[in-house]
Coordinates of C-alpha atoms in Angstrom, one line a residue:
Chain A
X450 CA -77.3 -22.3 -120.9
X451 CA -78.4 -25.9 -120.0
X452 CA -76.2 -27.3 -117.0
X453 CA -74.6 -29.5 -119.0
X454 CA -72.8 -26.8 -121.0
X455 CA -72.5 -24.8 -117.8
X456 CA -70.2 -27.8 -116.7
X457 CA -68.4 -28.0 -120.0
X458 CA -68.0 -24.2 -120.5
X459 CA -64.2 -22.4 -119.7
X460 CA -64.4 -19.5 -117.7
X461 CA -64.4 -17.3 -119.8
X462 CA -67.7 -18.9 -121.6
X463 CA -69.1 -18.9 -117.9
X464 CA -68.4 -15.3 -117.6
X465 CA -69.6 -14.2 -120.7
X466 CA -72.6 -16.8 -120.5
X467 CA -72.9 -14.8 -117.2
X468 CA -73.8 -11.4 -118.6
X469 CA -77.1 -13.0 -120.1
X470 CA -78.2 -16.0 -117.8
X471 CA -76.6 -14.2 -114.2
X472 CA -77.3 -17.3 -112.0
X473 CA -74.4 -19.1 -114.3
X474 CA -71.8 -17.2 -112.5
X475 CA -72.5 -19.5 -109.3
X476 CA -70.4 -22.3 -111.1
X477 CA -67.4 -19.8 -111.1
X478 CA -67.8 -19.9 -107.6
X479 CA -67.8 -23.8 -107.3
X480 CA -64.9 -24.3 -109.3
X481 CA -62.7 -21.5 -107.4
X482 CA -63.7 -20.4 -104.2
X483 CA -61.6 -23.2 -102.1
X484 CA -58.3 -21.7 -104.0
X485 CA -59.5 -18.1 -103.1
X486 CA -60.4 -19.0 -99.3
X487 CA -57.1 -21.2 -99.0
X488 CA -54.7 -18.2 -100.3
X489 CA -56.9 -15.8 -98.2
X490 CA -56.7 -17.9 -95.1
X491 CA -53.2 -18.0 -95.1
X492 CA -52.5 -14.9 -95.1
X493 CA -55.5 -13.8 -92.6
X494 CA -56.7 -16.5 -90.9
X495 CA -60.1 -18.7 -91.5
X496 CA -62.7 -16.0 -90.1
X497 CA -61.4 -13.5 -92.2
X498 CA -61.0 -15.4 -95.2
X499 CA -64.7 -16.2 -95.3
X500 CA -65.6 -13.1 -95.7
X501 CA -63.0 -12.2 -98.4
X502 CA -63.9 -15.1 -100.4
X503 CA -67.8 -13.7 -100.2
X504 CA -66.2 -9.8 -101.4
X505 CA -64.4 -11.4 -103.9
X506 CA -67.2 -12.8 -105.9
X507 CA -69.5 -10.0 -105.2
X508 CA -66.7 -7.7 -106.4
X509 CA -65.9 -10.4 -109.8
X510 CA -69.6 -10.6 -110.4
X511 CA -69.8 -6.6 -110.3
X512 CA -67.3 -6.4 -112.6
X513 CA -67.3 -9.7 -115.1
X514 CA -67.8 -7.4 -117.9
X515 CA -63.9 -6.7 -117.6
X516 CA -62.9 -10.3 -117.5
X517 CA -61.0 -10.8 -121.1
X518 CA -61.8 -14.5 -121.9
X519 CA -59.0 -15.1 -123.6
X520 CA -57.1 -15.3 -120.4
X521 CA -59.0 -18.4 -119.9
X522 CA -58.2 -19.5 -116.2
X523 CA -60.4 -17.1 -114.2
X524 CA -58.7 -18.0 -111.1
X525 CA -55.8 -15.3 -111.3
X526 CA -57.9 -12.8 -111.9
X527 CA -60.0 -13.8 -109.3
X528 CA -56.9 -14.0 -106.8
X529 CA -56.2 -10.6 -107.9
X530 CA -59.5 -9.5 -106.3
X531 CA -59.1 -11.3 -103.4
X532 CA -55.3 -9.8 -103.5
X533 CA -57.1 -6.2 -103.0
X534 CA -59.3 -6.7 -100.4
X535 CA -56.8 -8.8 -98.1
X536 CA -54.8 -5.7 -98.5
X537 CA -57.2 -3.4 -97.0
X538 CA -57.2 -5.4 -93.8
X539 CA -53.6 -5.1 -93.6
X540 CA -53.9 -4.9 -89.7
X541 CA -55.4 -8.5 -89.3
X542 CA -53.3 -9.5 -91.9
X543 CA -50.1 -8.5 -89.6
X544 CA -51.8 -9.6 -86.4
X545 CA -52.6 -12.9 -88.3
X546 CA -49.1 -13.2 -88.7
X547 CA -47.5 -12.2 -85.4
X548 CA -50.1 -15.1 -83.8
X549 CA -48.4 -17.8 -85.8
X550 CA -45.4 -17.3 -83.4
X551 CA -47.4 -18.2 -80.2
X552 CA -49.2 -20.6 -81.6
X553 CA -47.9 -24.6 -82.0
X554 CA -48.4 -26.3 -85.0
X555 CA -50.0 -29.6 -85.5
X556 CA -48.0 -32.0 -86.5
X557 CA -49.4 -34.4 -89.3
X558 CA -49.4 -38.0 -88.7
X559 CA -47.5 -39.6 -91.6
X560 CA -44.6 -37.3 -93.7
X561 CA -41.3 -38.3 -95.7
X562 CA -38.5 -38.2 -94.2
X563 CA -38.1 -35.3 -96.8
X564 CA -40.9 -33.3 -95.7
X565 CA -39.9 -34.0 -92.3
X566 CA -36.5 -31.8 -93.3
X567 CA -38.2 -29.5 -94.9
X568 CA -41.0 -28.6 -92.5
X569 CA -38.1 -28.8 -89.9
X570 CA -36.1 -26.1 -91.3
X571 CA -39.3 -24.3 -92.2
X572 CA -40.1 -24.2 -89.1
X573 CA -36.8 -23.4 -87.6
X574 CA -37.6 -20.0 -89.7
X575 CA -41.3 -19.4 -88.5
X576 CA -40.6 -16.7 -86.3
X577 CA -38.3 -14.8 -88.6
X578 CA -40.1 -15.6 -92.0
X579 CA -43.9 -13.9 -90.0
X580 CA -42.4 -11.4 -89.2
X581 CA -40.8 -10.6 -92.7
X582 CA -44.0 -10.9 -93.5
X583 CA -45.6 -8.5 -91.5
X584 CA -43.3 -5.7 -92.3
X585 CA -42.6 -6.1 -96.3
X586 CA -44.2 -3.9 -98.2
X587 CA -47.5 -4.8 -99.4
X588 CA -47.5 -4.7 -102.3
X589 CA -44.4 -6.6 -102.2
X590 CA -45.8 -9.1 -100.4
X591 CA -48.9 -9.3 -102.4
X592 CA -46.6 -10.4 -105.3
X593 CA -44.3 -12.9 -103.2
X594 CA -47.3 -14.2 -102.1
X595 CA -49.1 -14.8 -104.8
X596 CA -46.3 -16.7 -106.2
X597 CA -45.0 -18.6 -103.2
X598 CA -48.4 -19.6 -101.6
X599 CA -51.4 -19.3 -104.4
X600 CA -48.5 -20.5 -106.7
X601 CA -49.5 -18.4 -109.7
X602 CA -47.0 -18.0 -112.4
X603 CA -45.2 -14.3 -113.3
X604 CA -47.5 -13.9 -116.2
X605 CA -50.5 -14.7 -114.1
X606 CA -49.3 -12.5 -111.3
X607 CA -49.1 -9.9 -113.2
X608 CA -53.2 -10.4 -114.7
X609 CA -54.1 -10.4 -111.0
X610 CA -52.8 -7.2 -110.1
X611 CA -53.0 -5.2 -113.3
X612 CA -49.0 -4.9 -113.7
X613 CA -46.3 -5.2 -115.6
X614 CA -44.1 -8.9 -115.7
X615 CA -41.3 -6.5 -115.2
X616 CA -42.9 -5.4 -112.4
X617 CA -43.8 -8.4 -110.8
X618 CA -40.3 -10.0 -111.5
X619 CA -38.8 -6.3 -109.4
X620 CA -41.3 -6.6 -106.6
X621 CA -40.7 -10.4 -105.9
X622 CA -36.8 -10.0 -105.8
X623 CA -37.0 -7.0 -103.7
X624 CA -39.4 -8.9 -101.3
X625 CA -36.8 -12.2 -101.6
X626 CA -33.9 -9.8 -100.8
X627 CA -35.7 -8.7 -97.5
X628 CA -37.1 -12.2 -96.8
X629 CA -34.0 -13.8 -97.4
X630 CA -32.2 -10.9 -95.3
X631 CA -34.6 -11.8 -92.6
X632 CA -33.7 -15.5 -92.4
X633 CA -30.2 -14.4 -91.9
X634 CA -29.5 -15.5 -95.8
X635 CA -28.8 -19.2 -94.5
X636 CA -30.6 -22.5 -93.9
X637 CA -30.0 -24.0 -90.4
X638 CA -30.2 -27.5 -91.7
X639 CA -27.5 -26.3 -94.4
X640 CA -25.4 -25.2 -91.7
X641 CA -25.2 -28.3 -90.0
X642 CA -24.8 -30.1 -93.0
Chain B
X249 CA -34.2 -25.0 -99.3
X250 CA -34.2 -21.8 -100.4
X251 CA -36.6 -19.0 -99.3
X252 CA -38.6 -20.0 -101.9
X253 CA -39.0 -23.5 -100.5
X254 CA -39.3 -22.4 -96.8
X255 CA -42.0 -19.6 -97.8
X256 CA -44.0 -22.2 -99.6
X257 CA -43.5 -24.6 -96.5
X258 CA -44.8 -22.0 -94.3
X259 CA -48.0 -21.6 -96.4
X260 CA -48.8 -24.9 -96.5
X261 CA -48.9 -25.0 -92.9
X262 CA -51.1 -22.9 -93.0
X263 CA -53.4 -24.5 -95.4
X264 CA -56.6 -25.0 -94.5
X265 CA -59.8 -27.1 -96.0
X266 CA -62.6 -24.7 -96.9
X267 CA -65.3 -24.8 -93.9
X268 CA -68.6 -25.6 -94.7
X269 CA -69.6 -22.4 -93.7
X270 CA -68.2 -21.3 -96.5
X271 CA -71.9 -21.9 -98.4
X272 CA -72.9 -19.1 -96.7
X273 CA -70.7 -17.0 -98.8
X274 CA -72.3 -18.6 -102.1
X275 CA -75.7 -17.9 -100.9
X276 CA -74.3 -14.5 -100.4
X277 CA -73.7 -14.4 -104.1
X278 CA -76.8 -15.5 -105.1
X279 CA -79.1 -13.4 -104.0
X280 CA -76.6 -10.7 -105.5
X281 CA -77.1 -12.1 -108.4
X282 CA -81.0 -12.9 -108.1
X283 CA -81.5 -9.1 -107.0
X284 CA -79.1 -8.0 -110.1
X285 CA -82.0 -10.4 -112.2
X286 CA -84.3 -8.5 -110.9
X287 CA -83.0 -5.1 -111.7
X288 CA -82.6 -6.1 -115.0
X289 CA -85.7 -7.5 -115.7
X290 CA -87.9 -4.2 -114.4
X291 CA -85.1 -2.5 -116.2
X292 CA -85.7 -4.0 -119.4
X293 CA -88.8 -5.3 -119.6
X294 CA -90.2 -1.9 -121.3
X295 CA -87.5 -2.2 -124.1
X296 CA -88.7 -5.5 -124.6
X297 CA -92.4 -5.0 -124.7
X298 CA -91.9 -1.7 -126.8
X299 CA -89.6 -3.7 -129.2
X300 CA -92.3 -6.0 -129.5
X301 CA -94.8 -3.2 -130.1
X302 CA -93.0 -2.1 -132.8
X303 CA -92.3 -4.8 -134.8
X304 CA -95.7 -6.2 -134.5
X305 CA -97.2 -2.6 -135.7
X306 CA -94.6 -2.7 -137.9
X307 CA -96.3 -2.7 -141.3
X308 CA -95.7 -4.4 -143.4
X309 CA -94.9 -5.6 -146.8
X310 CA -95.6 -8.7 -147.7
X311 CA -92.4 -10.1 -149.3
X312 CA -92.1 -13.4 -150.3
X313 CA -90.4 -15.8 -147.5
X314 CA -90.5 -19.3 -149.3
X315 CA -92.2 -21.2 -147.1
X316 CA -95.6 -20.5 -146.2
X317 CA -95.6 -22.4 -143.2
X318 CA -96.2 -20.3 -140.7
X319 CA -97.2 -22.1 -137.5
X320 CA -100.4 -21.6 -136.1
X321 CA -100.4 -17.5 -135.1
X322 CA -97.5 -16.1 -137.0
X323 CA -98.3 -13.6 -139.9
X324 CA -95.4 -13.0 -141.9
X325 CA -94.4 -9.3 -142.3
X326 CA -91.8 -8.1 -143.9
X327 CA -90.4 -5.0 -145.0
X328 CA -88.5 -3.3 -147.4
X329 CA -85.2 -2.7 -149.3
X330 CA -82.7 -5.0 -148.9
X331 CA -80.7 -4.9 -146.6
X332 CA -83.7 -3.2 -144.5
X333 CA -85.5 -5.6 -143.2
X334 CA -88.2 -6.0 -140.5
X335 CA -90.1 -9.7 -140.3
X336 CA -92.0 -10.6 -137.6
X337 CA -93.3 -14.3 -137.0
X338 CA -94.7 -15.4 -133.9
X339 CA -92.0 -17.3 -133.0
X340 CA -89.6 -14.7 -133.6
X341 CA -88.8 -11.2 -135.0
X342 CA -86.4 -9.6 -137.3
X343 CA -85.8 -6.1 -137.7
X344 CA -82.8 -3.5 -139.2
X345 CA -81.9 -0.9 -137.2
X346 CA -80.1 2.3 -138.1
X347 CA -76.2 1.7 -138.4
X348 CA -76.5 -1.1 -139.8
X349 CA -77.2 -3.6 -136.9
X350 CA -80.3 -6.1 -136.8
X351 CA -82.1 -6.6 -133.8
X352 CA -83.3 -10.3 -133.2
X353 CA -86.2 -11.5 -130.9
X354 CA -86.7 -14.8 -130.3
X355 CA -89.4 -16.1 -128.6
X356 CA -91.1 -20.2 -129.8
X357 CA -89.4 -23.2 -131.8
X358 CA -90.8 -22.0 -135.3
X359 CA -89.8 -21.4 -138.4
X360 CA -85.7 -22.0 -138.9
X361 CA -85.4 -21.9 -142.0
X362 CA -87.6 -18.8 -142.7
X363 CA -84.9 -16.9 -139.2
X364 CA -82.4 -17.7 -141.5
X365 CA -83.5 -16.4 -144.6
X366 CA -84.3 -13.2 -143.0
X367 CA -81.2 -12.5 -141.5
X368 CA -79.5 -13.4 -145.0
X369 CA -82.0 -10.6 -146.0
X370 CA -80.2 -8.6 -143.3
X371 CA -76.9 -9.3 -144.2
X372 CA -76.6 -11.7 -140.7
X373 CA -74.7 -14.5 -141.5
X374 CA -76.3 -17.0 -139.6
X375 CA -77.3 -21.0 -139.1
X376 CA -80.2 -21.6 -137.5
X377 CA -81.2 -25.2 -135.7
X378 CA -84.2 -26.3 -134.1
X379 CA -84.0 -28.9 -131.7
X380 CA -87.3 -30.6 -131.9
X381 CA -86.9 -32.9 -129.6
X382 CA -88.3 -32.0 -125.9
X383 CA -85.3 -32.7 -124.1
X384 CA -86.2 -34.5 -120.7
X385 CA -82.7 -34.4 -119.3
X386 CA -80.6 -31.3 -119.9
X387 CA -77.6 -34.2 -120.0
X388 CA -79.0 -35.7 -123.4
X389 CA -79.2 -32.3 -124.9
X390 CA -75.7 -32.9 -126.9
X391 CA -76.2 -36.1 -127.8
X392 CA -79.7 -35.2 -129.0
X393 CA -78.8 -32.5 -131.1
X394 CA -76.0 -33.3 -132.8
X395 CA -77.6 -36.5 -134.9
X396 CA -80.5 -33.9 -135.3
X397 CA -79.0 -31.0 -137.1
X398 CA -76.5 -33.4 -138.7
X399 CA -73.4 -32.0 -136.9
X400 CA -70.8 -34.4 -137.1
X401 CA -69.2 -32.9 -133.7
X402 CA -71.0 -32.2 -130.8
X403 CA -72.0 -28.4 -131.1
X404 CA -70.8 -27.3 -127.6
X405 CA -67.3 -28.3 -129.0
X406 CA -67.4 -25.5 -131.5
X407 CA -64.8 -22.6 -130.9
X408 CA -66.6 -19.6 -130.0
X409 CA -65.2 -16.2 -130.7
X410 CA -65.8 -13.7 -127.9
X411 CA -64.5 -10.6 -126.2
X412 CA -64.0 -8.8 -123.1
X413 CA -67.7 -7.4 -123.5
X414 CA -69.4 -11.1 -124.7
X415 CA -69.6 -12.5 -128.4
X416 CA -68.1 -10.7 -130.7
X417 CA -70.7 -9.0 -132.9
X418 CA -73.9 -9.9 -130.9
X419 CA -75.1 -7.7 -127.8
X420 CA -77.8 -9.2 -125.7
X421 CA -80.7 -6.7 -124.3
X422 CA -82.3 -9.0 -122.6
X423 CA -82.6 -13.0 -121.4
X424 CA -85.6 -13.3 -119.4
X425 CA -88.2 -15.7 -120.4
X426 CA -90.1 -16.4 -122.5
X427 CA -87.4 -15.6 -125.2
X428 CA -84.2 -13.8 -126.2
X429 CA -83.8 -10.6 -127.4
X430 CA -80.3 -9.5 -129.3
X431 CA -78.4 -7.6 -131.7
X432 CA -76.3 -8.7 -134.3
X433 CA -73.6 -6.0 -135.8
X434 CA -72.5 -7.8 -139.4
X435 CA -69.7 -5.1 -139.6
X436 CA -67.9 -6.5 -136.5
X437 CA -68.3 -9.6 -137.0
X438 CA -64.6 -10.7 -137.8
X439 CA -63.9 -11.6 -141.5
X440 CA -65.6 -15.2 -142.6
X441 CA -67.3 -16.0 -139.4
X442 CA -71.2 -17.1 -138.6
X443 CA -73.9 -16.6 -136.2
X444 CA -75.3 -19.8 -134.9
X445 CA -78.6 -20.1 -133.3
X446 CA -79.8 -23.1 -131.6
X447 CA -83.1 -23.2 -130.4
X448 CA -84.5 -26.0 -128.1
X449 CA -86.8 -27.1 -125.8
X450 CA -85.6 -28.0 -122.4
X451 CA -88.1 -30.4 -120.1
X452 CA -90.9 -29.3 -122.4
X453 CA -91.5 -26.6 -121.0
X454 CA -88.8 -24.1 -120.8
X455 CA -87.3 -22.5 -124.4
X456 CA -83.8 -22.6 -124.4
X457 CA -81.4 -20.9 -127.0
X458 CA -78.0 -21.2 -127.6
X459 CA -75.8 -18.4 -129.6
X460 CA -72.3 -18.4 -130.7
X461 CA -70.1 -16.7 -133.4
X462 CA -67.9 -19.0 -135.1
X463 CA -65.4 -19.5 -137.9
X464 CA -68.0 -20.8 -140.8
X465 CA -65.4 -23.7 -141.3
X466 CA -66.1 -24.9 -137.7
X467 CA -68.8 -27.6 -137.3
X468 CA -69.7 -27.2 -141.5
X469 CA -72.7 -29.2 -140.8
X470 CA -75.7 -28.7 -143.0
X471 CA -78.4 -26.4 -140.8
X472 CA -81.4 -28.3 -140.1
X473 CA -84.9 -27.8 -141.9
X474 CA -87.4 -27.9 -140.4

């Protein structure tokens, strides 16, 4: 496949492309790996996240001959992947999280007043929200995360971890219910509104 | 804000730009994928050669191709009861297998119109264009071929029909150069659909091909003869 179609080529041509011309799977990697190391960085920190952006395209190079193009977008699939192997570092993962609570944040030069409020009451509910975090369920958590931080949709949620919609849609509001439960079900900047 | 809203928050805080250490991690890929190459090329490189034997010991019928043209090695043998069917050019090969499939090797720029009228033979629907042209720059590949083969659309744009497991109807045994070696299984291929072969030369040097199944509606343009 000349580079030129390489560029032009969906995933799912890349990945099938891939199964004949195997150096063509190195554009999936361009195109994806910053949205794989940012979701796995957040939830296990940079050093970690390296590596689990490495598994994950070992693992989706192993295994392109299950990739169904017609889901297009490889990127929840690949997500999915990285979803798996986070979760068997579940230890960092909850140590990752615990850190957040000693450690300040940087504050960023220039915001709205609007972000200002919300990164205000966001981070009024640090310490609470981590450790909801750390103790959810993870598979839970895999599902409220996906959502809330790699910002995948239900339907693509559910292609990443091989389930159900219905599940997906039971897992988040049971991990919501325990977040929300953690946060004391209220907003401090609503209160003092 | 909702939890939603305060979850999200808290991620992007945590947000981070990829490091460019991170290149290690695609290195780390490629030479997975260079050693997988590798597997597959000792693994395969006996079914190619013995593919090659046979077809070239293949004897042989003569049956009449139309053109005689033939390039400047390639005898053409063919064999056999429609839809059996074994030719063998030296720019490519042609051959029925048992179950109905058709194996297709392809190794030089030669002779589209005669691929095509084989795989007719063998009950491959197919369209076959050479791109002439050496190509200097991968870039003008498109815009090359598209005037040549008389495609009103650029070919790339075509809709191809795949599965989980590749293109629908056509298996691949093996990529390594020089050539392409493949199998084409007319019963899956889904109802009114084409195989399109485009064979070109990259840089002068390196033999490219591209292969696609497609509605025969899509891209209707007239096949190019050479």
């Amino acid at each position: 496949m000349p580079p030129q179609l390489v560029a032009r080529s969906s995933d799912g041509e890349l990945i099938a492309a891939s199964r004949e011309q195997s150096e063509v799977f190195a554009e999936l990697f361009d195109r994806h790996s910053r949205a794989v190391f940012r979701y796995a960085a957040q939830r296990l920190g940079t050093q970690a996240a390296e590596d689990v952006v490495g598994e994950t395209f070992l693992v989706a190079f192993q295994r392109r001959d299950r990739f169904d193009p017609a889901f297009g977008d490889a990127c929840p699939w690949l997500l999915g992947i990285a979803t798996n192997l986070i979760s068997r570092r579940r230890r960092t993962e909850a140590a990752h999280y615990r850190a957040l609570l000693r450690t300040p944040r940087e504050v960023p030069a220039e915001e709205t007043a609007e972000r200002i409020s919300a990164r205000v009451s966001a981070a009024a509910m640090r310490p609470r929200l981590a450790e909801a975090l750390a103790t959810l369920a993870a598979r839970d958590r895999d599902v409220l995360l996906l959502i809330g931080w790699a910002e995948l949709s239900y339907e693509q949620t559910a292609l990443a971890l091989d389930i159900p919609v219905g599940t997906v849609r039971s897992r988040l509001n049971r991990a919501r219910r325990k977040v929300r439960a953690a946060l004391g079900e209220t907003n401090p900047l609503d209160e003092q509104e | 804000m909702d939890d939603m809203q305060i979850l999200a928050e808290f991620g992007r805080e945590l947000d981070l730009a990829p490091p460019a250490t991170l290149v290690r991690q695609r290195n780390r890929l490629l030479e997975a994928v260079d050693s997988n190459r590798a597997v597959r090329r000792s693994y395969r490189r006996p079914l190619f050669a013995g593919a090659a034997a046979l077809l070239s010991a293949a004897a042989v019928l003569a049956v009449a191709l139309p053109t005689a043209h033939h390039g400047t090695s390639g005898a053409l043998h063919v064999a056999t009861d429609t839809p059996t069917v074994s030719v063998s050019l030296a720019g490519w090969s042609v051959k029925s297998e048992a179950g109905g499939s058709v194996e297709v090797a392809l190794k030089e720029l030669t002779d589209a119109t005669e691929l095509r009228q084989a795989l007719a033979q063998a009950k491959v629907p197919a369209r076959v264009w050479l791109v002439p042209t050496k190509v200097a720059d991968p870039k003008t590949f498109a815009a090359l071929s598209a005037p040549i083969v008389g495609c009103p659309v650029d070919y790339v744009q075509m809709k191809r029909i795949e599965s989980t497991t590749g293109i629908v109807g056509v298996s691949f045994a093996r990529s390594d150069t020089p050539g392409v070696l493949f199998t084409v299984t007319p019963s899956k291929l889904p109802e009114d659909t084409v195989v399109n072969i485009v064979l070109y030369t990259l840089n002068g040097v390196e033999n490219g091909y591209y292969i696609s199944v497609s509605k025969t509606s899509d891209n209707a343009c007239t096949p190019y003869q050479n």
